[in-house]
Structure formats: C-alpha cells, structure tokens
Coordinates of C-alpha atoms in Angstrom, one line a residue:
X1 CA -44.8 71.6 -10.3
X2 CA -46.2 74.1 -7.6
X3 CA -44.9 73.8 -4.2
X4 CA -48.4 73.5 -3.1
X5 CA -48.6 70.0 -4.1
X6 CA -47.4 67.5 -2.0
X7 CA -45.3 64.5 -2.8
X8 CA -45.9 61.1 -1.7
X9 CA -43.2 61.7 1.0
X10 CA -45.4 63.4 3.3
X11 CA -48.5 61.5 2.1
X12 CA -49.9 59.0 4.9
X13 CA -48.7 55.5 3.5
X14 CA -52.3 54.2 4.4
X15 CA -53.5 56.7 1.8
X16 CA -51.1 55.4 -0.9
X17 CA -51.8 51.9 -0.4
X18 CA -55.5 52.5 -0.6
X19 CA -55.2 54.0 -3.7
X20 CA -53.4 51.0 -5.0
X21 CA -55.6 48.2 -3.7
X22 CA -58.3 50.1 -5.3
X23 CA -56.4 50.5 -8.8
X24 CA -55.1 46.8 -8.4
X25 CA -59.0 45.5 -7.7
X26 CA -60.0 47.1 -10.7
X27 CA -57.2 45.8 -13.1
X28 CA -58.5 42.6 -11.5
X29 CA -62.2 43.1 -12.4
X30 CA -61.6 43.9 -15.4
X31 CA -59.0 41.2 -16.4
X32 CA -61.3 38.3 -14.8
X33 CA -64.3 40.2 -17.3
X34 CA -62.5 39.6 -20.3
X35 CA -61.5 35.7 -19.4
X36 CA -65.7 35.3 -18.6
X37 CA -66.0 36.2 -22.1
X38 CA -63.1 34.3 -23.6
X39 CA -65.0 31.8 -22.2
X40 CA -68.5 32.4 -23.4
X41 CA -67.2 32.9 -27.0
X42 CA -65.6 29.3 -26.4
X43 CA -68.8 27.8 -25.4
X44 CA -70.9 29.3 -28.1
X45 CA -67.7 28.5 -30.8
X46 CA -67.1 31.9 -32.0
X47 CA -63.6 31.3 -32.2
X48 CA -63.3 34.6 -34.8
X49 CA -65.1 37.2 -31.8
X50 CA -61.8 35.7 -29.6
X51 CA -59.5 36.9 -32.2
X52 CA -61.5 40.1 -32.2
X53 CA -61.5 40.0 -28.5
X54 CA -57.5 39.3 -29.0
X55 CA -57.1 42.6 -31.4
X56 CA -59.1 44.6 -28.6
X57 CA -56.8 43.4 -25.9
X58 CA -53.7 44.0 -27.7
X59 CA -54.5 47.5 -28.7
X60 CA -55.5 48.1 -25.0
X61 CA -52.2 47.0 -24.6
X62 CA -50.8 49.7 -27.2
X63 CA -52.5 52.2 -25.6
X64 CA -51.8 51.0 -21.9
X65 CA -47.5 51.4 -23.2
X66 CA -48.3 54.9 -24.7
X67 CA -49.6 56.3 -21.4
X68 CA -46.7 54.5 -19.5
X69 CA -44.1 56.1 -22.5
X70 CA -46.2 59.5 -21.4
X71 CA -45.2 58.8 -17.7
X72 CA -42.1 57.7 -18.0
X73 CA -40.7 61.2 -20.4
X74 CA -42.7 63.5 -19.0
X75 CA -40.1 65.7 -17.2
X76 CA -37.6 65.2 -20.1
X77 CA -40.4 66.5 -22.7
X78 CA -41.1 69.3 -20.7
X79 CA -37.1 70.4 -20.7
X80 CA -37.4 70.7 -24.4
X81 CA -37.5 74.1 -25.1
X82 CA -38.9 75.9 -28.4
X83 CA -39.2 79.1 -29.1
X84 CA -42.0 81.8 -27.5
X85 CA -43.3 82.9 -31.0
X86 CA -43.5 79.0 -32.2
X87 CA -45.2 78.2 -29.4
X88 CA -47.3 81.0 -29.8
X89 CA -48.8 79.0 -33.3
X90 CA -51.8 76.8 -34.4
X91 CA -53.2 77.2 -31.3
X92 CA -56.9 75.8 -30.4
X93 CA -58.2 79.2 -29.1
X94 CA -57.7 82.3 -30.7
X95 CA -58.4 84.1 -27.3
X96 CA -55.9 81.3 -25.9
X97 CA -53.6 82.6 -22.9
X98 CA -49.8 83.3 -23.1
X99 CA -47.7 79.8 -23.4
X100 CA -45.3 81.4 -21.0
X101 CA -48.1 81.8 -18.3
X102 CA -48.3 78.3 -18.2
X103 CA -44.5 77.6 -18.4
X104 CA -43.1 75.2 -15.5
X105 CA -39.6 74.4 -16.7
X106 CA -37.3 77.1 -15.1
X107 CA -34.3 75.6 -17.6
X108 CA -36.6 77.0 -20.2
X109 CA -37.4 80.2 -19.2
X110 CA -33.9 81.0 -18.1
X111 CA -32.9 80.9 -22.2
X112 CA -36.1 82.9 -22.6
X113 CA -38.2 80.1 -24.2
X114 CA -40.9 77.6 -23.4
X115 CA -41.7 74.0 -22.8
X116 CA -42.7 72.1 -26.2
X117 CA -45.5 70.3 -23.7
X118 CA -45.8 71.2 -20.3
X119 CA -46.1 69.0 -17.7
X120 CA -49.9 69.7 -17.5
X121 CA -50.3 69.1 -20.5
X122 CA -48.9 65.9 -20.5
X123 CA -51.1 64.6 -18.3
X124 CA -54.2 65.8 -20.0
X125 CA -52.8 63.9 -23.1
X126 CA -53.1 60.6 -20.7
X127 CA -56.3 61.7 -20.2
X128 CA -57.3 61.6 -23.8
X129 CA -55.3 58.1 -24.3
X130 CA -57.4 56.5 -21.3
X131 CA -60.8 58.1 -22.9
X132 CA -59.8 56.5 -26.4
X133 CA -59.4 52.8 -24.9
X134 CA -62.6 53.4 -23.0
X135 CA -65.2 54.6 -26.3
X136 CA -62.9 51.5 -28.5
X137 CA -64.1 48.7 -26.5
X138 CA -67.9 50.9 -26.0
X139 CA -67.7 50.9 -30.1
X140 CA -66.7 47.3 -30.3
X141 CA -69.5 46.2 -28.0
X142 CA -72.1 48.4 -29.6
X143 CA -70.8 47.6 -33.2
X144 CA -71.2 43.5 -32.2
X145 CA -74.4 44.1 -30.8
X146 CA -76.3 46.0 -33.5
X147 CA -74.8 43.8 -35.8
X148 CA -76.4 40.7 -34.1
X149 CA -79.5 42.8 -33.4
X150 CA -79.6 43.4 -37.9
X151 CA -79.0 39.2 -38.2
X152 CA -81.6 38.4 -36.4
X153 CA -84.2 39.0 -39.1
X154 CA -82.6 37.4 -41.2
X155 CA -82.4 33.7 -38.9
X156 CA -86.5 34.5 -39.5
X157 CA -85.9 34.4 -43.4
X158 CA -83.9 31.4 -43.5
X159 CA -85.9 29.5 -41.5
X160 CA -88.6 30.7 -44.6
X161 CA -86.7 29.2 -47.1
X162 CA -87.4 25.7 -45.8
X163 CA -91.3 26.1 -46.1
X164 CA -93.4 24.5 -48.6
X165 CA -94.2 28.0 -50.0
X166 CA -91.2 28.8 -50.6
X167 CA -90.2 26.2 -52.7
X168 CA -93.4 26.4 -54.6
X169 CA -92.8 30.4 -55.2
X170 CA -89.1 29.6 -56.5
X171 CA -89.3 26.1 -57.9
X172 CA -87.8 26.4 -61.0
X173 CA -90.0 24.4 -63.0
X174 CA -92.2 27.4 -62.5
X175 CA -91.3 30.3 -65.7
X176 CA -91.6 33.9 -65.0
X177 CA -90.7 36.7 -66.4
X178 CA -87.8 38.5 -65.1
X179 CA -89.7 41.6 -64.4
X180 CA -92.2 39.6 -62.4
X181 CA -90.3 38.3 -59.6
X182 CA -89.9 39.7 -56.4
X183 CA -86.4 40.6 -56.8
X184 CA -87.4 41.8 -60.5
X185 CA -89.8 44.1 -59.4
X186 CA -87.6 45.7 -56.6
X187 CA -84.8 46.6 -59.0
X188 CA -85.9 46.8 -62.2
X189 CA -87.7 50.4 -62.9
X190 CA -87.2 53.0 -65.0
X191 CA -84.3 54.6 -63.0
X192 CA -82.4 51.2 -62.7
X193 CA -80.7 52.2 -66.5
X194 CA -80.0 55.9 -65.7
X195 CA -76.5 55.8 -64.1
X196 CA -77.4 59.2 -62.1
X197 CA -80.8 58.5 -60.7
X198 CA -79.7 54.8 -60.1
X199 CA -76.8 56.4 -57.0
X200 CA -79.8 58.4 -56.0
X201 CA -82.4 55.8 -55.4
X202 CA -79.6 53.7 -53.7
X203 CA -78.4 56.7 -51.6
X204 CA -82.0 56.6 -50.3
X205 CA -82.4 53.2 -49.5
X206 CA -79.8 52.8 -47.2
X207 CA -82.1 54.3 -44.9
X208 CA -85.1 53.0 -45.5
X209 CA -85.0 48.9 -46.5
X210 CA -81.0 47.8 -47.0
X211 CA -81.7 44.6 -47.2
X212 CA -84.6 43.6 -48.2
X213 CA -86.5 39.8 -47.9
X214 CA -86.8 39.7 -51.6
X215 CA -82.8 40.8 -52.0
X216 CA -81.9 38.3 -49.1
X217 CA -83.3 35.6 -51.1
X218 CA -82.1 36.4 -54.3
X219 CA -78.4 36.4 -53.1
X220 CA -78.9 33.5 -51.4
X221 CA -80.0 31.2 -54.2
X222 CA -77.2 32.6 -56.1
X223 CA -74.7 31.6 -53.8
X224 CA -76.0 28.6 -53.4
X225 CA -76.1 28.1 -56.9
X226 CA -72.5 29.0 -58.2
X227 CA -71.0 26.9 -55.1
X228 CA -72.9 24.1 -53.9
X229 CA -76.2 21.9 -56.3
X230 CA -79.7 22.8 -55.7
X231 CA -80.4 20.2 -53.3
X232 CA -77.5 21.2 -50.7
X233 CA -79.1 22.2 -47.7
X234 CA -76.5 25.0 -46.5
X235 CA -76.9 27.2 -44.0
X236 CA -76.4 30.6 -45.2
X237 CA -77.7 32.9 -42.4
X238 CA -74.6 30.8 -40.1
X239 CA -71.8 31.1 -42.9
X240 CA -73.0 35.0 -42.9
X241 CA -72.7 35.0 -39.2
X242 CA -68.9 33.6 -39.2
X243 CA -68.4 36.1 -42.3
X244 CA -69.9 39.2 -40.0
X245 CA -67.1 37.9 -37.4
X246 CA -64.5 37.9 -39.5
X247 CA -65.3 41.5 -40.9
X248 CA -65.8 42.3 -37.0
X249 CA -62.1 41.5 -36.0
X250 CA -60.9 43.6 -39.0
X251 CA -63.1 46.4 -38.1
X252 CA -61.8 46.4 -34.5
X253 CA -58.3 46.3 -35.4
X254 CA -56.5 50.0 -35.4
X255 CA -54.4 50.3 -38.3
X256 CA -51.3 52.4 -38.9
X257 CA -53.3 54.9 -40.8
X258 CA -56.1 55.3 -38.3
X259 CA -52.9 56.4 -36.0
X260 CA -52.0 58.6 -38.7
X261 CA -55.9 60.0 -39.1
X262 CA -55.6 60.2 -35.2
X263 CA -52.4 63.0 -35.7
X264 CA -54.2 64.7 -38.5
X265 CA -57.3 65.2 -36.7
X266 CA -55.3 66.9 -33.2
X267 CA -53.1 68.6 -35.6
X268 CA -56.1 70.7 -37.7
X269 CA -58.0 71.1 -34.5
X270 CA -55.8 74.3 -34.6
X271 CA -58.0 77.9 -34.7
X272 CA -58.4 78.9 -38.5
X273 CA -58.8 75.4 -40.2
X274 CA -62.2 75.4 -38.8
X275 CA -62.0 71.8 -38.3
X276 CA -65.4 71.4 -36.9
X277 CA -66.8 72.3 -39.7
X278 CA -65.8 70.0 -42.2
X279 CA -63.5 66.9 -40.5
X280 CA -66.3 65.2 -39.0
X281 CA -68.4 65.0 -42.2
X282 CA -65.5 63.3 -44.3
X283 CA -66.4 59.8 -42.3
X284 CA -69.9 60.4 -42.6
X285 CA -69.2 61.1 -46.7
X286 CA -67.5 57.9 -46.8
X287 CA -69.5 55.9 -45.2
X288 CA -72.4 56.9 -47.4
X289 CA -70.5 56.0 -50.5
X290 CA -70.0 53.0 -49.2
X291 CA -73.7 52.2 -48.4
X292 CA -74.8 53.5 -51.7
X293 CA -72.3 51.5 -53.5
X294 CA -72.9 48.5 -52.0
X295 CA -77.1 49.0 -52.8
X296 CA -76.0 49.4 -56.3
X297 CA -74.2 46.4 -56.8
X298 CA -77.4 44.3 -56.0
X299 CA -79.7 46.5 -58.7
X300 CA -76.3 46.0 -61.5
X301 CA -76.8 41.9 -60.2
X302 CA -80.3 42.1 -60.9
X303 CA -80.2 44.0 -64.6
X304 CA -77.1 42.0 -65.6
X305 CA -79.3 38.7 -64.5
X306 CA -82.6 39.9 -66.8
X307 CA -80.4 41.3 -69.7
X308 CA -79.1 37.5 -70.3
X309 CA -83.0 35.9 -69.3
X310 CA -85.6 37.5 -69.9
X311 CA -87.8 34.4 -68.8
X312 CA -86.4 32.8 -65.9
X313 CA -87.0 29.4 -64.0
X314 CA -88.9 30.2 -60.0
X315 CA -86.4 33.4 -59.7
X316 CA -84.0 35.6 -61.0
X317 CA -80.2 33.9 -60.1
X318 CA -77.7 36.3 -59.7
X319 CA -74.5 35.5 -60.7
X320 CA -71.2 36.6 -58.6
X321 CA -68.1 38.5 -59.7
X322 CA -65.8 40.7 -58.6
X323 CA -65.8 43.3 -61.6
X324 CA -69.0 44.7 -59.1
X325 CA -66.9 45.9 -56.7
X326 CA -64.2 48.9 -57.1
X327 CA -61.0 47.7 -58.5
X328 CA -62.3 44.0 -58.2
X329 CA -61.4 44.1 -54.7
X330 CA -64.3 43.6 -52.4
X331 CA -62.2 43.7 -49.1
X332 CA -61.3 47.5 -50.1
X333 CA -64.5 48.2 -48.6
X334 CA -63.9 46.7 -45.5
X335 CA -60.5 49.0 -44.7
X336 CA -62.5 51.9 -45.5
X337 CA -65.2 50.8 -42.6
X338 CA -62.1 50.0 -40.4
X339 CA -61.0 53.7 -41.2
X340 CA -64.4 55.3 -40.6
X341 CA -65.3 52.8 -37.6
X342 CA -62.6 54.8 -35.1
X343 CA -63.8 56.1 -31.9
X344 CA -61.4 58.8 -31.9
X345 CA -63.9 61.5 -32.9
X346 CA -66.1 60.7 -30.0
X347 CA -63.3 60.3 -27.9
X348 CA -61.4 64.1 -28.6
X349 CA -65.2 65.3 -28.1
X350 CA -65.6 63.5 -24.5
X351 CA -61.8 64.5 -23.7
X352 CA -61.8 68.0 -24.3
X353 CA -66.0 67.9 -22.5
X354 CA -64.1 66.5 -19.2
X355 CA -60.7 68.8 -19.5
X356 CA -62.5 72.2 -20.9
X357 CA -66.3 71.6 -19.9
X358 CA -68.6 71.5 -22.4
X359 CA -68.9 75.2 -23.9
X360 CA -65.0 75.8 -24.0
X361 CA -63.2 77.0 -27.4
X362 CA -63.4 74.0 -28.8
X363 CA -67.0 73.8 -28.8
X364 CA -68.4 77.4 -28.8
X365 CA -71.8 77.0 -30.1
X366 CA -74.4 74.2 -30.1
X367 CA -74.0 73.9 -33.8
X368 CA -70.1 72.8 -32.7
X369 CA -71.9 70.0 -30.1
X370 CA -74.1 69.0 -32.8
X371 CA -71.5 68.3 -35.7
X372 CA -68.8 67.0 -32.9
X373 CA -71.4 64.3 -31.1
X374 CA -74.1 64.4 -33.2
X375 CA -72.3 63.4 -36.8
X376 CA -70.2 60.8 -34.8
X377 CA -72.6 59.3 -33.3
X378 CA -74.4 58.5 -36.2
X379 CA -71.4 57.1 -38.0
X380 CA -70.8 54.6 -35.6
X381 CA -74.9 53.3 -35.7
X382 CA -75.6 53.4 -39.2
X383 CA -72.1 51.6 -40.0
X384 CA -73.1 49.0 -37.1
X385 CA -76.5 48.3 -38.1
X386 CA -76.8 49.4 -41.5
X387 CA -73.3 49.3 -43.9
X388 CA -71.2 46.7 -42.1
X389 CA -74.0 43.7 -42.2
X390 CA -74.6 44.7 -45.6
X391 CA -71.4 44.2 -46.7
X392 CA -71.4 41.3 -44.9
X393 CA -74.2 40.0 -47.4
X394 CA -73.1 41.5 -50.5
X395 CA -69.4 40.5 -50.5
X396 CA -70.2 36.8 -50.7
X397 CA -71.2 37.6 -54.7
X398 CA -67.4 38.0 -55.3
X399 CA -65.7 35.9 -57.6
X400 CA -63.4 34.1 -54.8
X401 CA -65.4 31.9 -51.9
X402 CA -64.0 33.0 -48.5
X403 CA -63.0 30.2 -46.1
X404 CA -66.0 30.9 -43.4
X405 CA -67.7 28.7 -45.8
X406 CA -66.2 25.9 -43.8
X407 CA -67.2 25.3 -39.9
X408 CA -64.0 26.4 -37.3
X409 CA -63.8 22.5 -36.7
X410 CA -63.4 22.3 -40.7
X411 CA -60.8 24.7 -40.8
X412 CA -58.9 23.3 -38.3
X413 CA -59.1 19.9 -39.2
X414 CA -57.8 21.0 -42.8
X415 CA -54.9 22.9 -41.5
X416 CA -54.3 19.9 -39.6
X417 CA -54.2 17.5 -42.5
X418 CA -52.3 20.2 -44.7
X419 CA -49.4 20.2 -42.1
X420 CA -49.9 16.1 -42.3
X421 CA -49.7 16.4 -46.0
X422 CA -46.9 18.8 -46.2
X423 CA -45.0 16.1 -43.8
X424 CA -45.8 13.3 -46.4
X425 CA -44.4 14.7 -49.4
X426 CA -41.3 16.2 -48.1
X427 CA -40.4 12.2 -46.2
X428 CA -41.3 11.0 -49.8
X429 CA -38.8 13.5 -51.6
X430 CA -36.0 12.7 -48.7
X431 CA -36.7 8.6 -49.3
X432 CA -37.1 9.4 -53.7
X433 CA -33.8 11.4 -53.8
X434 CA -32.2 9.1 -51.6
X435 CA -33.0 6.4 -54.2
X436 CA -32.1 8.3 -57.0
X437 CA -28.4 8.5 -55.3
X438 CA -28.3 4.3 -54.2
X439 CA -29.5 3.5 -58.0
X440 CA -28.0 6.5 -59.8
X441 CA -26.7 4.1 -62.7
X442 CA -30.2 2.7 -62.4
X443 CA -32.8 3.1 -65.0
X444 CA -35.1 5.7 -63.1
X445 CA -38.8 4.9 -62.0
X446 CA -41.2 6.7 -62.7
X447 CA -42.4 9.1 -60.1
X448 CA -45.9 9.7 -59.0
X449 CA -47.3 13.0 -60.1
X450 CA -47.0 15.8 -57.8
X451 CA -49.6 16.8 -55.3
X452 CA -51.4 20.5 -56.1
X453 CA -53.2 22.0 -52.9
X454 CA -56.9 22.4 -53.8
X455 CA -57.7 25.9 -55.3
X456 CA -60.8 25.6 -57.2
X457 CA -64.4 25.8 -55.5
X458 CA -65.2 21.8 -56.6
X459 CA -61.9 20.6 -55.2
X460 CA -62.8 22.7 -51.9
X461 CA -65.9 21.4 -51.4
X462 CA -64.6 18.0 -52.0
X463 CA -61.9 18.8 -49.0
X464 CA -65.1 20.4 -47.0
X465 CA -66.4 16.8 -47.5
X466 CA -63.1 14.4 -46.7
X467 CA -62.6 16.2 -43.6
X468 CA -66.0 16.5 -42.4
X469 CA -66.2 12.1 -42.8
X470 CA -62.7 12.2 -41.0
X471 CA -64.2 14.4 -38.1
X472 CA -67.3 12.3 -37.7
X473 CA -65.4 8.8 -38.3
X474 CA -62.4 10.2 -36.1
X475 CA -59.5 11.4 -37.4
X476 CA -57.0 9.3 -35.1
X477 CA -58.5 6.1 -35.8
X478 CA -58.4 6.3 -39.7
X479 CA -56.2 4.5 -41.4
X480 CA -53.4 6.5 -44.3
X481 CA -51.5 5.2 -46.8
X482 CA -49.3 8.0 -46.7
X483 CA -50.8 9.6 -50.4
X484 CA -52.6 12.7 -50.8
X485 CA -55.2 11.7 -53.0
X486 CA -58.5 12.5 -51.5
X487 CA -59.7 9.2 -52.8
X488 CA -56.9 7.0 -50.7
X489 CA -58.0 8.0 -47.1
X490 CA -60.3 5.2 -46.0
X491 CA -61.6 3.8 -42.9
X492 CA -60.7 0.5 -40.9
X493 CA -61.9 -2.6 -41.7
X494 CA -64.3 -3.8 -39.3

C-alpha cells in the first residue's frame, strides 16, 4: 500500500464514525425491508415466496462471508508469490501492463517474483461479490414480477371456464371431431407429424403465443380429469400459482454448479478464448431448447389424444405422463432454468463497466456491449415471462401429482397428523410387543394390519378431504380412537 494513503490513525474519529452510522443505517434499512415483506408474504399466505425470500437471504449471507474471507486474507494472499512468466499468462488484455508494475508485496519482489493477487486486486474482486448480491435479488424481483405479470391472463381464463358458454362449447355430450376443436385445430397441421418442422414451428412460437387460451384449457380439463371427477370445482389458476412459487424458490437458489459456471466463466474471460463471442450464447441456446421443448410436448399431448379418438366428447382431453419429458424427469428442466437464471453474466458486465469503464479490454467494440448486456438481458426476460411460467403449466401433465395440489393449511395439517400417526403406531408396537413378552406361552392374537401412508392420487385426495373436515370442524376438538384409518376419525357427539 502507497504511503500516500492514510490509515485510520490519523483519520479524524468524527470521520470514521460517520462512516459507520451511515453503513450501520443502511444494514438497518435494508434488514427492516426484508421483515416488511416477510410480512406481506404472511398476510397474503405465500408461505413458498418466504422460503424463496429464505434462499435469497441465505445466499446473501454466502456472499456477505466471501467478502469478509476476502478481508480477512487479503495481506496473506498477496504474500503468495508465483512466478513472473506465470503471472504473465491468460491474461484479460493482450495489451495488458507488466504484473510486476503493479506488484505491492516487497517479500515478493525480493525473490524476484510476483503476488498471485494483489492487494488491489483483491478489493476489486469485493467489488464484483457486492455487484453479484445486488443484480441476484434485481433478478429475483424482476423474475417474480414478470411471472405474476404472465398469470394474470390466465386468472381472466379461469374465471371463463365458469361461464355458461363454456360449458356449452366443451360439454361432453356435445361430439366433435378431433380436428375440429380449438385445441385440435392449433396443433394438428401438416407439420405436427414431421419430427423436423414440428421443433421449428415450436421454436417459433415461443415468441409469438406460448400459451395459448385454447392450450390453457385443454391442460386444464386434462388435469382435472385424471385427478379430480368432472364436477370438482378446483381452482387451477391458484394451484398453478403455488406451483410457479415453488419453481421460484428453486430458481433463486444458487447451486454448486452455478459456483462452478461462476469460475469457468472468470477463468475463459482470458484473451484468446474469445469468450465474448460464444459464452454468452450457451444460456441463451439452452434456454431456447427448453422453450421449444416444452411447446412440443403440448402438440405430442394433442396428436397422442386424436390418434386414440378420432371423435371426441366437448374437447380433446389430454392425458399426462412423464415419458413427454426427457428422461421422464420433468424437474430436469427446472435445474437447467436454475442454471441459466444466474445473474452473474450481468453482473461480470456491470463489474468490469464500474472498474474499467465501459470501452476497456473487456469490451472493445459495441458488438462486445451488445453480446455481454444485450444477450443477458434477454435471457433473464424471456425465461421470466415466457419459459419459467410455461413450465409451470406444462409440468402438471406428469405422471406424479405434486403436493401444491393441496392449500399450505392442507399441508400442514397433514404433516401434522402424519407425526400424530407416526406417534400412534410406534405406542401401539411398544404396548403389542410388550404383550407378546407378558403372554409369550399365550396363544397369540391377531394383529391389526399395518398402516401404509397414502401414495396413490385417490388415497391423496381422500387425505385432501379428511384434513380439510378436521380444519373446518377443528382439529383439537375432534375426537381419535388412536387408529389410522381414515374412516375412524369422527366428530363429537353433540
């Protein structure tokens, strides 16, 4: 460090602690922010956007201990001495200056080396871990809100569905011919059979009409169909609403390999691997597959729906399974988005704008701004507005029905009654074997038949169902008989 720079020793004490107050009122701000919102999200019962909102803070956190671990070995990083000509490789800049201009550790140059990171450098790497918490809670918030902003039309389509007209269109005493439907004459042309022109159409879509009313619907009633009986009233826009919130705290969430993306990407920012050129484009690529893929799942629902009917009753009813997806694993989509859905692109391009200034090595020409900013911003809108709600929609024609289904009071009240149950059996095994021991010369009675946790979608429903009467009867002042049977709970004699 130059002797120019003075330390806080001969730094007025009233400038030091004004410095602090101000640092300390802004952690303060900014802590009393987040518990206004934990609140809100309470009040309006997203209890998913607080776990999300619990993934942001905790990565904050992660971020916050990095800077301080920055801090903290800063002088004993910058003792670490490498060789001149290693130092002298994959640098940014080919025009770059000297690494022993720039050298601050005497220890270093005394053996005729230089630091591995300087002390100045350092400190610009803080800079670059304070810009990537700041564009990861500006990605959450704009991710959230242009996924609310998509699900808006949609509350105007399921309010449709309970119209007269509706029901008249799609009443299924009503035959039609599969190619005569709304959702039959969306999907099923002439390119719908050709493998190649079928990823092309869907490519296009995405940016015109990704979800459309008439594929909306048609999802909808087949949904409804495998899981609940055609007179259930069910909410679908609300259950796709918890399911986007779900998908949300995922998406938030940075994994291990978006740390290990993160390395990669500063690691071929090096001169020669032309990095500009081509590492921006592989999210972009990605994401597009992903779009396209999930457009051509709802076409293959439509054919494989007509090719078993060619008449059908109101509508064509799609029919959902896993085998659409790749590998039969829906969620595998999801991990891509949460790998695309990183801010650090926009981040490294806003840190090395603030360190270098706009037109530095990094970014030469406008065509470098363009691909840097340009391609990562629109990632981050098209995955917000356009991919992420409709995977959102097309996921829920998996095989397996995800537990959003069910209401957060639901949920809880059946994780209640499963540690309730759990306590039941094990003091009925305790008292049975302790019988067994007493009576061991005993003729043996026989035992009730084990209980089996609910798996299927009936049994569910029938849980859904139980727990619902217990919440609106109240739980505490039902009366147990200690079985499991859904058919033994039963209210108190009046």
């Amino acid at each position: 460090m130059s002797n120019s720079e003075a330390s806080l020793e001969s730094t007025p004490s009233w400038a030091v602690a004004g410095v602090s107050a101000v640092l300390i009122c802004v952690a303060l701000l900014i802590e009393h922010a987040l518990h206004r919102l934990t609140l809100l999200l309470e009040r309006r019962k997203r209890k998913t956007l607080n776990r999300a909102l619990g993934h942001v803070k905790a990565e904050l956190r992660n971020l916050g201990f990095m800077s301080l671990l920055l801090t903290v070995a800063k002088q004993p990083i910058s003792k670490i001495c490498i060789p001149a000509g290693l130092g002298d490789s994959f640098l940014p800049c080919k025009d770059a200056a000297p690494p022993g201009r720039f050298t601050e550790e005497q220890s270093c140059q005394n053996k005729g080396k230089i630091s591995l990171l300087s002390s100045q450098g350092t400190q610009q790497l803080q800079i670059l871990i304070i810009v990537l918490a700041m564009f990861h809670i500006l990605s959450s918030l704009v991710t959230l809100a242009l996924g609310e902003a998509k699900m808006k039309r949609w509350k105007t389509w399921e309010e449709e569905t309970t119209t007269l007209e509706h029901q008249l269109s799609n009443d299924p005493r009503r035959l039609k011919l599969a190619r005569q439907t709304s959702f039959g004459e969306r999907h099923l042309k002439s390119w719908s059979n050709h493998h190649l022109f079928l990823w092309m159409v869907c490519f296009l879509r995405q940016f015109t009409d990704s979800v459309s009313k008439t594929d909306y619907f048609s999802l909808r009633r087949g949904f409804i169909a495998v899981h609940f009986s055609q007179d259930c009233k069910f909410e679908f826009r609300k259950f796709l609403r918890r399911s986007v919130d779900r998908d949300f705290a995922v998406v938030v969430s940075i994994s291990f390999w978006i740390w290990m993306f993160a390395v990669f990407f500063i690691f071929f920012n090096a001169y020669g691997f032309y990095s500009h050129y081509w590492l921006p484009f592989i999210p972009l690529v990605i994401l597009l597959v992903i779009g396209t893929k999930l457009e051509v799942i709802i076409t293959t629902m439509c054919l494989k729906s007509s090719n078993q009917a060619i008449v059908v009753p109101g509508t064509i009813c799609v029919e959902p399974d896993n085998s659409f997806f790749w590998f039969g694993r829906p969620r595998l989509l999801l991990h891509l988005m949460q790998f695309i859905l990183n801010s650090f692109q926009l981040a490294f391009f806003a840190w090395t704008w603030y360190n270098f200034g706009l037109r530095s090595c990094f970014h030469r020409e406008v065509a470098d701004v363009v691909l840097s900013f340009g391609v990562g911003i629109l990632v981050q809108l098209l995955c917000a507005y356009v991919t992420l709600p409709l995977y959102a929609l097309v996921t829920q024609m998996g095989s397996s029905m995800k537990e959003t289904i069910f209401t957060d009071e639901v949920i809880e009240s059946l994780r209640d009654w499963k540690r309730r149950a759990r306590k039941n059996v094990a003091e009925r095994r305790s008292l049975a074997s302790d019988k067994d021991e007493a009576s061991s010369s005993c003729s043996h009675t026989p035992r009730k038949p084990e209980f089996k946790y609910p798996s299927g979608r009936i049994e569910l429903l029938e849980v859904q169902r139980v727990v619902e009467e217990i919440i609106q009867h109240g739980a505490n002042n039902m009366s147990n008989d200690g079985e499991l049977s859904f058919g033994l709970w039963r209210r108190p004699i009046n």
